Coordinates of C-alpha atoms (C1' of nucleotides) in Angstrom, one line a residue:
Chain A
M144 CA 181.2 -154.3 -21.3
A145 CA 180.0 -157.5 -20.0
G146 CA 178.7 -160.4 -22.1
S147 CA 182.0 -161.3 -23.7
L148 CA 183.9 -164.5 -24.2
N149 CA 187.7 -164.7 -24.5
K150 CA 188.8 -168.3 -24.7
V151 CA 191.8 -170.1 -26.1
Q152 CA 192.3 -173.8 -26.3
L153 CA 195.5 -175.5 -27.3
I154 CA 196.6 -179.1 -27.5
G155 CA 200.4 -179.1 -28.2
N156 CA 203.8 -179.9 -27.0
V157 CA 205.8 -177.9 -24.5
G158 CA 209.0 -176.6 -26.1
A159 CA 211.2 -176.2 -23.0
D160 CA 211.0 -176.9 -19.3
P161 CA 208.6 -174.4 -17.7
E162 CA 210.0 -171.3 -16.1
I163 CA 208.6 -170.7 -12.6
K164 CA 209.1 -167.4 -10.9
S165 CA 208.0 -165.8 -7.6
L166 CA 206.3 -162.5 -7.6
N167 CA 206.9 -159.9 -4.9
S168 CA 203.5 -160.9 -3.5
G169 CA 204.8 -164.3 -3.0
D170 CA 202.6 -165.7 -5.7
R171 CA 204.3 -167.9 -8.2
V172 CA 203.8 -167.8 -12.0
A173 CA 204.7 -170.4 -14.6
N174 CA 205.7 -169.6 -18.1
L175 CA 205.3 -172.1 -20.9
R176 CA 206.0 -172.3 -24.6
I177 CA 203.6 -174.5 -26.4
A178 CA 203.9 -175.6 -30.1
T179 CA 201.0 -176.4 -32.3
S180 CA 201.4 -177.6 -35.8
E181 CA 199.5 -178.0 -39.0
S182 CA 200.5 -180.1 -41.9
W183 CA 199.0 -180.2 -45.4
K184 CA 200.0 -181.3 -48.9
D185 CA 200.9 -178.4 -51.2
K186 CA 198.4 -178.2 -54.0
S187 CA 200.9 -177.3 -56.7
T188 CA 204.0 -179.4 -55.7
G189 CA 202.2 -182.2 -54.0
E190 CA 204.8 -181.9 -51.2
K191 CA 204.0 -182.3 -47.6
R192 CA 204.3 -179.0 -45.8
E193 CA 204.3 -178.3 -42.1
K194 CA 204.1 -175.1 -40.1
T195 CA 204.6 -174.8 -36.3
E196 CA 203.1 -172.0 -34.3
W197 CA 204.5 -171.1 -30.9
H198 CA 202.4 -169.8 -28.0
S199 CA 203.4 -168.1 -24.8
V200 CA 201.4 -169.3 -21.8
V201 CA 201.4 -167.6 -18.4
V202 CA 199.9 -169.5 -15.5
F203 CA 198.8 -167.9 -12.2
G204 CA 197.6 -169.7 -9.1
D205 CA 199.7 -171.9 -6.9
G206 CA 197.6 -175.0 -7.7
L207 CA 198.1 -174.9 -11.4
V208 CA 201.8 -173.9 -10.9
K209 CA 202.3 -176.9 -8.7
V210 CA 200.9 -179.2 -11.3
I211 CA 203.2 -177.7 -13.9
E212 CA 206.2 -177.9 -11.6
S213 CA 205.5 -181.5 -10.8
Y214 CA 204.4 -182.9 -14.2
V215 CA 205.2 -180.7 -17.1
T216 CA 208.6 -180.8 -18.8
K217 CA 210.0 -180.2 -22.2
G218 CA 208.2 -182.4 -24.6
S219 CA 205.0 -182.9 -22.6
K220 CA 201.8 -182.9 -24.5
I221 CA 199.1 -180.9 -22.8
Y222 CA 195.7 -179.3 -23.3
I223 CA 195.3 -175.9 -21.9
S224 CA 192.5 -173.4 -21.9
G225 CA 192.8 -169.8 -20.9
A226 CA 192.2 -166.2 -22.1
L227 CA 194.1 -164.1 -24.6
Q228 CA 195.9 -161.1 -23.2
T229 CA 198.1 -158.5 -24.8
R230 CA 200.7 -156.9 -22.6
K231 CA 202.3 -153.6 -23.4
W232 CA 206.0 -153.0 -22.5
Q233 CA 208.8 -150.8 -23.5
D234 CA 211.9 -152.0 -25.2
Q235 CA 215.4 -150.6 -24.4
S236 CA 214.8 -147.6 -26.7
G237 CA 211.6 -146.8 -24.9
A238 CA 209.4 -147.8 -27.8
D239 CA 206.1 -149.5 -27.1
R240 CA 206.0 -153.2 -27.7
Y241 CA 203.2 -155.6 -27.3
S242 CA 203.2 -159.3 -26.4
T243 CA 200.2 -161.5 -26.6
E244 CA 199.9 -164.4 -24.2
I245 CA 197.5 -167.0 -23.1
V246 CA 196.7 -166.5 -19.4
L247 CA 195.5 -169.2 -17.1
K248 CA 194.1 -168.3 -13.7
P249 CA 192.7 -170.5 -11.0
F250 CA 189.1 -170.0 -12.0
N251 CA 189.8 -169.3 -15.6
G252 CA 192.1 -171.9 -16.8
E253 CA 192.4 -175.6 -17.3
L254 CA 195.3 -177.8 -17.9
I255 CA 195.2 -181.5 -18.8
L256 CA 198.3 -183.6 -19.1
L257 CA 198.1 -185.8 -22.2
S258 CA 201.5 -187.5 -21.8
G259 CA 204.2 -187.5 -19.3
R260 CA 206.4 -189.5 -17.1
G261 CA 204.6 -191.9 -14.8
D262 CA 201.2 -190.6 -15.4
G263 CA 200.2 -193.0 -18.2
G264 CA 198.7 -190.3 -20.3
S265 CA 196.2 -189.2 -17.7
G266 CA 195.5 -185.8 -16.4
A267 CA 197.8 -183.8 -14.2
G268 CA 195.2 -183.6 -11.5
G269 CA 195.0 -187.4 -11.6
G270 CA 196.9 -187.7 -8.4
G271 CA 196.0 -186.0 -5.1
Q272 CA 193.1 -183.8 -5.5
D273 CA 192.2 -181.1 -3.1
Q274 CA 192.4 -181.6 0.6
G275 CA 189.4 -179.9 2.1
G276 CA 189.4 -176.5 3.5
G277 CA 188.3 -173.3 1.7
Q278 CA 189.5 -174.4 -1.7
A279 CA 187.9 -177.8 -1.5
A280 CA 184.4 -176.6 -2.5
Q281 CA 185.8 -175.0 -5.6
T282 CA 187.6 -178.0 -6.7
Q283 CA 184.7 -180.2 -5.9
Q284 CA 182.3 -178.1 -7.8
R285 CA 184.6 -177.7 -10.7
A286 CA 185.4 -181.4 -10.8
P287 CA 182.3 -182.4 -12.7
A288 CA 183.6 -180.5 -15.7
G289 CA 186.2 -183.1 -16.2
E290 CA 188.8 -180.4 -15.7
I291 CA 192.1 -180.9 -14.1
D292 CA 193.8 -178.1 -12.5
D293 CA 194.5 -176.6 -9.3
S294 CA 193.3 -179.6 -7.5
I295 CA 196.6 -180.4 -5.9
P296 CA 196.6 -178.5 -2.7
F297 CA 197.2 -174.8 -3.2
Chain B
M1455 CA 203.7 -182.5 -35.2
A1456 CA 200.2 -183.5 -35.8
G1457 CA 197.7 -184.0 -33.2
S1458 CA 197.4 -180.4 -32.1
L1459 CA 194.6 -178.0 -31.5
N1460 CA 194.8 -174.2 -31.9
K1461 CA 191.5 -172.6 -31.3
V1462 CA 190.3 -169.2 -30.2
Q1463 CA 186.7 -168.2 -29.5
L1464 CA 185.6 -164.7 -28.8
I1465 CA 182.2 -163.0 -28.2
G1466 CA 182.8 -159.3 -28.3
N1467 CA 182.1 -156.0 -30.0
V1468 CA 183.7 -154.7 -33.1
G1469 CA 185.6 -151.5 -32.4
A1470 CA 185.7 -150.0 -35.9
D1471 CA 184.3 -150.7 -39.3
P1472 CA 186.1 -153.7 -40.8
E1473 CA 188.9 -153.0 -43.2
I1474 CA 188.7 -155.1 -46.4
K1475 CA 191.7 -155.4 -48.7
S1476 CA 192.4 -157.2 -51.9
L1477 CA 195.6 -159.3 -52.2
N1478 CA 197.6 -159.5 -55.3
S1479 CA 196.1 -163.0 -55.8
G1480 CA 192.7 -161.3 -56.1
D1481 CA 191.6 -162.8 -52.8
R1482 CA 190.2 -160.5 -50.2
V1483 CA 191.0 -160.2 -46.6
A1484 CA 189.0 -158.6 -43.8
N1485 CA 190.6 -157.1 -40.7
L1486 CA 188.6 -156.6 -37.5
R1487 CA 189.3 -155.3 -34.1
I1488 CA 187.2 -157.0 -31.4
A1489 CA 186.9 -156.0 -27.8
T1490 CA 186.2 -158.3 -24.9
S1491 CA 185.9 -157.1 -21.4
E1492 CA 185.9 -158.3 -17.9
S1493 CA 184.5 -156.6 -14.8
W1494 CA 184.9 -157.4 -11.2
K1495 CA 184.7 -155.8 -7.8
D1496 CA 188.0 -154.8 -6.3
K1497 CA 188.5 -156.8 -3.2
S1498 CA 190.1 -154.0 -1.2
T1499 CA 188.3 -150.9 -2.3
G1500 CA 185.0 -152.5 -3.2
E1501 CA 185.0 -150.5 -6.4
K1502 CA 183.8 -151.9 -9.7
R1503 CA 186.7 -152.4 -12.1
E1504 CA 186.7 -153.1 -15.8
K1505 CA 189.4 -154.1 -18.2
T1506 CA 189.0 -154.3 -22.0
E1507 CA 191.1 -156.6 -24.2
W1508 CA 191.5 -155.8 -27.9
H1509 CA 192.0 -158.6 -30.4
S1510 CA 193.1 -158.4 -34.0
V1511 CA 191.2 -160.7 -36.3
V1512 CA 192.1 -161.5 -39.9
V1513 CA 189.6 -163.2 -42.1
F1514 CA 190.4 -165.1 -45.4
G1515 CA 187.9 -166.6 -47.8
D1516 CA 185.5 -164.6 -49.9
G1517 CA 182.5 -166.2 -48.2
L1518 CA 183.4 -165.0 -44.8
V1519 CA 184.6 -161.7 -46.1
K1520 CA 181.3 -161.1 -47.8
V1521 CA 179.4 -161.7 -44.6
I1522 CA 181.6 -159.2 -42.8
E1523 CA 181.2 -156.7 -45.6
S1524 CA 177.5 -157.0 -45.6
Y1525 CA 176.7 -157.3 -41.9
V1526 CA 179.5 -156.3 -39.6
T1527 CA 180.1 -152.7 -38.7
K1528 CA 181.6 -150.7 -35.8
G1529 CA 179.7 -151.8 -32.7
S1530 CA 178.5 -155.2 -33.9
K1531 CA 178.5 -158.0 -31.4
I1532 CA 179.8 -161.2 -32.9
Y1533 CA 181.1 -164.6 -32.1
I1534 CA 184.2 -165.7 -33.9
S1535 CA 186.3 -168.9 -33.8
G1536 CA 189.7 -169.2 -35.4
A1537 CA 193.3 -170.0 -34.8
L1538 CA 196.1 -168.0 -33.1
Q1539 CA 198.9 -167.0 -35.4
T1540 CA 202.0 -164.8 -34.7
R1541 CA 203.3 -163.0 -37.6
K1542 CA 206.9 -161.7 -37.8
W1543 CA 207.6 -158.3 -39.4
Q1544 CA 210.3 -155.7 -39.4
D1545 CA 209.8 -152.2 -38.1
Q1546 CA 211.3 -149.1 -39.8
S1547 CA 214.6 -149.7 -38.0
G1548 CA 214.8 -153.3 -39.3
A1549 CA 214.1 -154.8 -35.9
D1550 CA 212.0 -157.9 -35.7
R1551 CA 208.5 -157.4 -34.4
Y1552 CA 205.8 -159.9 -33.8
S1553 CA 202.0 -159.5 -34.0
T1554 CA 199.6 -162.1 -32.8
E1555 CA 196.3 -162.4 -34.6
I1556 CA 193.3 -164.6 -34.8
V1557 CA 193.0 -166.1 -38.2
L1558 CA 189.8 -167.3 -39.8
K1559 CA 189.9 -169.3 -43.0
P1560 CA 187.1 -171.0 -44.9
F1561 CA 187.4 -174.4 -43.3
N1562 CA 188.8 -173.1 -40.1
G1563 CA 186.8 -170.3 -38.9
E1564 CA 183.3 -169.4 -37.8
L1565 CA 181.5 -166.2 -37.5
I1566 CA 178.1 -165.6 -35.9
L1567 CA 176.4 -162.3 -35.8
L1568 CA 174.8 -161.6 -32.4
S1569 CA 173.5 -158.1 -33.2
G1570 CA 173.4 -155.8 -36.0
R1571 CA 171.4 -153.6 -38.2
G1572 CA 168.4 -155.3 -39.8
D1573 CA 169.2 -158.8 -38.8
G1574 CA 167.4 -158.9 -35.5
G1575 CA 170.2 -160.5 -33.6
S1576 CA 170.5 -163.5 -35.8
G1577 CA 173.5 -165.1 -37.5
A1578 CA 175.2 -163.6 -40.4
G1579 CA 174.6 -166.8 -42.3
G1580 CA 171.0 -166.5 -41.6
G1581 CA 170.2 -166.0 -45.2
G1582 CA 170.8 -168.8 -47.7
Q1583 CA 174.4 -168.4 -48.3
D1584 CA 175.3 -171.3 -50.5
Q1585 CA 174.0 -171.7 -54.0
G1586 CA 174.5 -175.3 -54.8
G1587 CA 177.3 -176.4 -56.9
G1588 CA 180.6 -177.6 -55.6
Q1589 CA 180.5 -175.7 -52.4
A1590 CA 177.1 -176.7 -51.5
A1591 CA 178.1 -180.1 -50.1
Q1592 CA 180.5 -178.4 -47.7
T1593 CA 178.0 -176.0 -46.5
Q1594 CA 175.5 -178.7 -46.1
Q1595 CA 177.9 -180.8 -44.2
R1596 CA 179.1 -178.0 -42.0
A1597 CA 175.7 -176.5 -41.5
P1598 CA 174.7 -178.8 -38.6
A1599 CA 177.4 -177.2 -36.5
G1600 CA 175.5 -174.0 -36.4
E1601 CA 178.3 -172.3 -38.1
I1602 CA 178.2 -169.4 -40.3
D1603 CA 179.3 -170.3 -43.7
D1604 CA 181.7 -169.1 -46.2
S1605 CA 179.4 -170.9 -48.5
I1606 CA 179.1 -167.9 -50.8
P1607 CA 181.4 -169.0 -53.6
F1608 CA 185.0 -168.3 -52.9
Chain C
M251 CA 167.1 -169.8 -37.0
A252 CA 170.6 -169.1 -37.9
G253 CA 173.2 -167.6 -35.6
S254 CA 173.5 -170.6 -33.4
L255 CA 176.4 -172.7 -32.1
N256 CA 176.2 -176.4 -31.1
K257 CA 179.6 -177.7 -30.1
V258 CA 180.8 -180.5 -27.9
Q259 CA 184.4 -181.2 -27.1
L260 CA 185.6 -184.3 -25.3
I261 CA 189.0 -185.6 -24.2
G262 CA 188.5 -189.2 -23.0
N263 CA 189.1 -192.8 -23.5
V264 CA 187.4 -195.1 -25.9
G265 CA 185.5 -197.8 -24.1
A266 CA 185.4 -200.5 -26.8
D267 CA 186.6 -201.0 -30.3
P268 CA 184.7 -198.8 -32.7
E269 CA 181.8 -200.2 -34.6
I270 CA 181.9 -199.4 -38.2
K271 CA 178.8 -199.9 -40.4
S272 CA 178.0 -199.3 -44.0
L273 CA 174.8 -197.4 -44.9
N274 CA 172.7 -198.3 -47.9
S275 CA 174.2 -195.3 -49.6
G276 CA 177.5 -196.9 -49.3
D277 CA 178.7 -194.4 -46.8
R278 CA 180.3 -195.7 -43.7
V279 CA 179.6 -194.6 -40.1
A280 CA 181.6 -195.2 -37.0
N281 CA 180.2 -195.5 -33.5
L282 CA 182.3 -194.8 -30.5
R283 CA 181.8 -194.9 -26.8
I284 CA 183.9 -192.3 -25.0
A285 CA 184.4 -192.0 -21.2
T286 CA 185.2 -188.8 -19.4
S287 CA 185.7 -188.8 -15.7
E288 CA 185.8 -186.4 -12.8
S289 CA 187.3 -186.9 -9.5
W290 CA 187.0 -184.9 -6.3
K291 CA 187.4 -185.3 -2.6
D292 CA 184.2 -185.6 -0.7
K293 CA 183.7 -182.6 1.5
S294 CA 182.2 -184.5 4.4
T295 CA 184.0 -187.8 4.4
G296 CA 187.3 -186.6 2.9
E297 CA 187.2 -189.7 0.6
K298 CA 188.2 -189.5 -3.0
R299 CA 185.2 -189.9 -5.3
E300 CA 185.1 -190.5 -9.0
K301 CA 182.3 -190.5 -11.6
T302 CA 182.5 -191.6 -15.2
E303 CA 180.3 -190.3 -17.9
W304 CA 179.8 -192.2 -21.1
H305 CA 179.2 -190.5 -24.4
S306 CA 177.9 -191.9 -27.7
V307 CA 179.7 -190.6 -30.7
V308 CA 178.7 -191.1 -34.3
V309 CA 181.1 -190.3 -37.1
F310 CA 180.2 -189.7 -40.7
G311 CA 182.6 -189.1 -43.6
D312 CA 184.9 -191.7 -45.0
G313 CA 188.0 -189.7 -44.1
L314 CA 187.2 -189.6 -40.4
V315 CA 185.9 -193.2 -40.5
K316 CA 189.2 -194.3 -42.0
V317 CA 191.2 -192.6 -39.3
I318 CA 189.1 -194.3 -36.7
E319 CA 189.4 -197.7 -38.4
S320 CA 193.1 -197.4 -38.6
Y321 CA 194.1 -195.8 -35.3
V322 CA 191.3 -195.9 -32.7
T323 CA 190.8 -199.0 -30.5
K324 CA 189.5 -199.8 -27.1
G325 CA 191.5 -197.7 -24.7
S326 CA 192.6 -195.0 -27.1
K327 CA 192.7 -191.5 -25.7
I328 CA 191.2 -189.0 -28.1
Y329 CA 190.0 -185.5 -28.5
I330 CA 186.8 -185.1 -30.5
S331 CA 184.7 -182.1 -31.4
G332 CA 181.2 -182.3 -32.9
A333 CA 177.6 -181.3 -32.5
L334 CA 174.9 -182.6 -30.1
Q335 CA 172.0 -184.3 -31.7
T336 CA 169.0 -186.1 -30.2
R337 CA 167.5 -188.9 -32.2
K338 CA 164.0 -190.1 -31.7
W339 CA 163.2 -193.8 -32.1
Q340 CA 160.6 -196.3 -31.1
D341 CA 161.2 -199.1 -28.7
Q342 CA 159.6 -202.6 -29.1
S343 CA 156.4 -201.4 -27.5
G344 CA 156.2 -198.6 -29.9
A345 CA 156.9 -195.9 -27.3
D346 CA 159.0 -192.9 -28.3
R347 CA 162.6 -193.0 -27.0
Y348 CA 165.3 -190.4 -27.4
S349 CA 169.1 -190.8 -27.7
T350 CA 171.5 -188.0 -27.5
E351 CA 174.7 -188.4 -29.5
I352 CA 177.7 -186.4 -30.5
V353 CA 177.8 -186.2 -34.3
L354 CA 181.0 -185.6 -36.3
K355 CA 180.7 -184.8 -40.0
P356 CA 183.5 -184.0 -42.4
F357 CA 183.2 -180.2 -42.1
N358 CA 181.9 -180.2 -38.6
G359 CA 184.0 -182.5 -36.6
E360 CA 187.5 -183.0 -35.4
L361 CA 189.4 -185.9 -34.1
I362 CA 192.8 -185.9 -32.5
L363 CA 194.6 -189.0 -31.4
L364 CA 196.3 -188.5 -28.0
S365 CA 197.6 -192.0 -27.6
G366 CA 197.8 -195.1 -29.6
R367 CA 199.8 -197.8 -31.0
G368 CA 202.7 -196.7 -33.1
D369 CA 201.7 -193.1 -33.3
G370 CA 203.7 -191.8 -30.5
G371 CA 200.9 -189.7 -29.1
S372 CA 200.5 -187.7 -32.2
G373 CA 197.4 -186.9 -34.3
A374 CA 195.6 -189.4 -36.3
G375 CA 196.0 -187.3 -39.4
G376 CA 199.7 -187.2 -38.8
G377 CA 200.4 -189.6 -41.5
G378 CA 199.2 -189.3 -45.1
Q379 CA 197.3 -186.2 -45.6
D380 CA 195.1 -185.6 -48.5
Q381 CA 196.0 -186.6 -51.9
G382 CA 194.9 -183.8 -54.2
G383 CA 191.7 -183.8 -56.1
G384 CA 188.5 -182.1 -55.0
Q385 CA 189.0 -182.6 -51.4
A386 CA 192.5 -181.4 -51.3
A387 CA 191.6 -177.7 -51.0
Q388 CA 189.5 -178.4 -48.1
T389 CA 192.0 -180.3 -46.2
Q390 CA 194.6 -177.8 -47.1
Q391 CA 192.6 -174.9 -46.0
R392 CA 191.6 -176.6 -42.8
A393 CA 195.0 -177.7 -42.0
P394 CA 196.1 -174.4 -40.5
A395 CA 193.7 -175.0 -37.6
G396 CA 195.8 -177.7 -36.3
E397 CA 193.0 -180.1 -36.8
I398 CA 193.3 -183.7 -37.7
D399 CA 190.6 -185.4 -39.5
D400 CA 189.5 -186.6 -42.8
S401 CA 192.8 -185.8 -44.3
I402 CA 193.6 -189.4 -45.1
P403 CA 192.1 -189.8 -48.6
F404 CA 188.3 -189.9 -48.6
Chain D
M242 CA 190.4 -191.5 -15.0
A243 CA 191.6 -188.0 -14.8
G244 CA 192.7 -186.0 -17.8
S245 CA 189.4 -185.7 -19.4
L246 CA 187.4 -182.8 -20.9
N247 CA 183.7 -182.7 -21.1
K248 CA 182.5 -179.4 -22.5
V249 CA 179.4 -178.2 -24.4
Q250 CA 178.9 -174.8 -25.8
L251 CA 175.7 -173.5 -27.2
I252 CA 174.5 -170.2 -28.7
G253 CA 170.7 -170.4 -29.2
N254 CA 167.3 -169.3 -28.2
V255 CA 165.4 -170.2 -25.1
G256 CA 162.2 -172.0 -26.0
A257 CA 160.2 -171.3 -22.9
D258 CA 160.5 -169.4 -19.6
P259 CA 163.0 -171.1 -17.4
E260 CA 161.6 -173.5 -14.7
I261 CA 163.2 -172.8 -11.3
K262 CA 162.8 -175.4 -8.5
S263 CA 164.0 -175.6 -5.0
L264 CA 165.7 -178.8 -3.9
N265 CA 165.2 -180.3 -0.4
S266 CA 168.7 -179.0 0.4
G267 CA 167.4 -175.5 -0.2
D268 CA 169.5 -175.1 -3.3
R269 CA 167.7 -174.0 -6.4
V270 CA 168.0 -175.4 -9.9
A271 CA 167.0 -173.8 -13.2
N272 CA 165.9 -175.8 -16.2
L273 CA 166.1 -174.4 -19.7
R274 CA 165.3 -175.6 -23.2
I275 CA 167.6 -174.1 -25.8
A276 CA 167.2 -174.4 -29.5
T277 CA 170.0 -174.4 -32.0
S278 CA 169.4 -174.6 -35.7
E279 CA 171.2 -175.3 -38.9
S280 CA 170.1 -174.3 -42.4
W281 CA 171.4 -175.4 -45.7
K282 CA 170.4 -175.6 -49.3
D283 CA 169.4 -179.0 -50.5
K284 CA 171.8 -180.3 -53.1
S285 CA 169.2 -182.0 -55.2
T286 CA 166.2 -179.8 -54.9
G287 CA 167.9 -176.5 -54.3
E288 CA 165.4 -175.8 -51.5
K289 CA 166.4 -174.2 -48.3
R290 CA 166.2 -176.7 -45.4
E291 CA 166.3 -176.1 -41.7
K292 CA 166.6 -178.3 -38.7
T293 CA 166.2 -177.4 -35.1
E294 CA 167.9 -179.2 -32.3
W295 CA 166.5 -178.9 -28.7
H296 CA 168.8 -179.1 -25.7
S297 CA 168.0 -179.5 -22.0
V298 CA 170.1 -177.4 -19.7
V299 CA 170.2 -177.8 -15.9
V300 CA 171.7 -175.0 -13.9
F301 CA 173.0 -175.3 -10.3
G302 CA 174.3 -172.6 -8.1
D303 CA 172.3 -169.8 -6.8
G304 CA 174.4 -167.2 -8.6
L305 CA 173.7 -168.6 -12.0
V306 CA 170.1 -169.3 -11.1
K307 CA 169.6 -165.7 -10.1
V308 CA 170.9 -164.4 -13.4
I309 CA 168.5 -166.7 -15.2
E310 CA 165.6 -165.7 -13.0
S311 CA 166.3 -162.1 -13.6
Y312 CA 167.2 -161.9 -17.2
V313 CA 166.3 -165.1 -19.2
T314 CA 162.9 -165.5 -20.6
K315 CA 161.3 -167.3 -23.5
G316 CA 163.0 -166.1 -26.7
S317 CA 166.2 -164.9 -25.0
K318 CA 169.4 -165.6 -27.0
I319 CA 172.1 -166.9 -24.8
Y320 CA 175.6 -168.5 -24.8
I321 CA 176.0 -171.3 -22.3
S322 CA 178.9 -173.6 -21.5
G323 CA 178.6 -176.7 -19.4
A324 CA 179.2 -180.4 -19.2
L325 CA 177.3 -183.3 -20.8
Q326 CA 175.6 -185.6 -18.3
T327 CA 173.3 -188.6 -18.9
R328 CA 170.8 -189.3 -16.1
K329 CA 169.2 -192.7 -15.6
W330 CA 165.6 -192.8 -14.5
Q331 CA 162.7 -195.3 -14.4
D332 CA 159.5 -194.8 -16.4
Q333 CA 156.1 -195.7 -15.0
S334 CA 156.6 -199.3 -16.1
G335 CA 159.9 -199.5 -14.3
A336 CA 162.0 -199.6 -17.4
D337 CA 165.3 -197.8 -17.5
R338 CA 165.4 -194.5 -19.3
Y339 CA 168.2 -192.1 -20.0
S340 CA 168.2 -188.4 -20.5
T341 CA 171.1 -186.4 -21.6
E342 CA 171.4 -182.9 -20.2
I343 CA 173.9 -180.0 -20.2
V344 CA 174.8 -179.3 -16.7
L345 CA 176.1 -175.9 -15.5
K346 CA 177.6 -175.6 -12.0
P347 CA 179.2 -172.7 -10.3
F348 CA 182.7 -173.5 -11.2
N349 CA 181.9 -175.3 -14.3
G350 CA 179.5 -173.3 -16.3
E351 CA 179.1 -170.0 -18.1
L352 CA 176.2 -168.1 -19.2
I353 CA 176.2 -165.0 -21.4
L354 CA 173.1 -163.1 -22.3
L355 CA 173.1 -162.1 -25.9
S356 CA 169.8 -160.4 -26.0
G357 CA 167.1 -159.5 -23.6
R358 CA 164.9 -157.0 -22.2
G359 CA 166.6 -153.9 -20.9
D360 CA 170.1 -155.2 -21.1
G361 CA 170.9 -154.0 -24.6
G362 CA 172.5 -157.2 -25.6
S363 CA 175.0 -157.4 -22.9
G364 CA 176.0 -160.1 -20.6
A365 CA 173.9 -161.2 -17.7
G366 CA 176.8 -160.6 -15.3
G367 CA 177.0 -157.1 -16.6
G368 CA 176.1 -155.7 -13.2
G369 CA 178.5 -156.1 -10.3
Q370 CA 177.7 -159.5 -9.2
D371 CA 180.1 -160.2 -6.4
Q372 CA 180.0 -158.5 -3.1
G373 CA 183.5 -159.0 -1.7
G374 CA 184.2 -161.6 0.9
G375 CA 185.2 -165.1 0.1
Q376 CA 183.6 -165.3 -3.3
A377 CA 185.1 -162.1 -4.5
A378 CA 188.4 -163.6 -5.3
Q379 CA 186.9 -166.2 -7.4
T380 CA 184.8 -163.8 -9.3
Q381 CA 187.8 -161.6 -9.7
Q382 CA 189.9 -164.3 -10.9
R383 CA 187.4 -165.7 -13.2
A384 CA 186.2 -162.4 -14.6
P385 CA 189.0 -162.2 -17.1
A386 CA 187.5 -165.1 -19.0
G387 CA 184.5 -163.1 -19.9
E388 CA 182.3 -165.4 -18.0
I389 CA 179.1 -164.7 -16.3
D390 CA 179.5 -165.2 -12.7
D391 CA 177.7 -167.1 -10.1
S392 CA 179.3 -164.5 -7.8
I393 CA 176.0 -163.6 -6.3
P394 CA 176.4 -165.4 -3.0
F395 CA 175.5 -169.0 -3.2
Chain E
dT1347 C1' 188.6 -148.3 -31.1
dT1348 C1' 183.5 -151.5 -28.9
dT1349 C1' 180.0 -152.3 -25.4
dT1350 C1' 177.1 -151.7 -20.6
Chain F
dT254 C1' 159.0 -174.9 -27.4
dT255 C1' 162.9 -170.6 -29.7
dT256 C1' 164.6 -167.7 -33.5
dT257 C1' 165.2 -165.7 -38.8

DNA sequence: TTTT
DNA sequence: TTTT
């Protein structure tokens, strides 16, 4: 099927320092936990209530991974956009388990830093953008969208 | 934490007729399975590849439930917008399990019908949903967003 | 026509203190100018280029207006979501002119504060939420979306 | 400024056959008019009201232009995502004028066909767009987002 | 389990 | 100028 849209957008805080791993292919992947919260006043008791939702985010693409490595730490507030993906795996007893994650890939993911050390609340890509070469055109063409991402050399 | 955003948007096809249940409170809930797909040409083999992702959607609010009941069936193409939520439950062995769903609620969810029987591809809310009264203002105010309403009394 | 979507999302900086006006109806309206920027490296010269886009935002609904009044000033970084609207007007010579604005209304608009004085980067609605009454249900129901908005009494 | 987001999403109907022009550079550009509508019941009179909003959309990138050329006509229902841009121009009297448009570029734009002749309601990119080579990776990586590609060589 |  |  074509003609489908699968998009998740979060603004939230990173719950722990990102975990960055290398795949056998040499590619690196970053894993993030992001919290979003809602608060409301309970209709019956009048009390303030709050509920936090935790999201697993998986980031592919060396450009995005480098941004995360350089600028994202526990407590960072970020905007991310990616796609929902449910992964099937087997637990120790061999039973099927499913995990749903938000996946960011180079041409299907955005990350904007909304807080952080030394960046004054600006975007992660605020620093060095792309550096010409094959990737430059992509960054350049994507730039007008106001997106920050894999623009640090990758 | 306030200041967070938790938004999912899908355009896809409904995989089975919606399941509608009544809660003890009398409220009704609709459950949907929505498929989104991606297709691409394999770089090495040149073959066309396709991958389908299945999403569980839970809809609260009698207005939205009525739209689903009336217009959404297996095969319908719809747009939905809601929030990600991971629910914890126990399997038969008492082990913790988690399921991630997209939750639509009256003031935090949209549904647009993009195909369907007898609606000529228009939105579910195409008909006059609201009927004045207390809810009318909400519908009226939300209407400009092009959203499908839960304006049927709920 | 039903079945349409008209949604704009911005993360940017406010260019000047908001202008808040009262309509004859007694309702208040806030006007904001928001800047978004893109930067990229010029393919031919290798120079870094930057382009800023300015957006006119019009906010209805006393709840959202109060948040803006209380927390948004020149330089604030905010997320907003609303609908595109083009307004026709006549210039001094009587010629038709058009202005495109992003319109936020109570049930069709979101505002999240991403920086600001004394709010530690959290959402504008982070403080006092709704206070019961007719609006409470709406705020309460919308809260789960992680949206901040008109939750200060309105 | 980095760290900004400038995103517009529409689902609506195309008001006239697209206009496709060639620039001096040889690149082609497509212009579209898209209608979105809202309908609501008037609180005081109880009458159904409807308001249509017209949007100007400008599409760069030969891939997206080819999809439009092949599949989009007057009356098509489509989803588009792009960035807001206000262009300054001079009228015949030399006075400054401004036009706000939604701009889609290869790496910052999506288009999904939601109706159309012969495509059964599927996406414009339903066919295998990419053809291996340098662009293939991009298409492949973006594909998961459910986006229509500009993967036809451009 | 949808759709093309 | 679309669509229901």
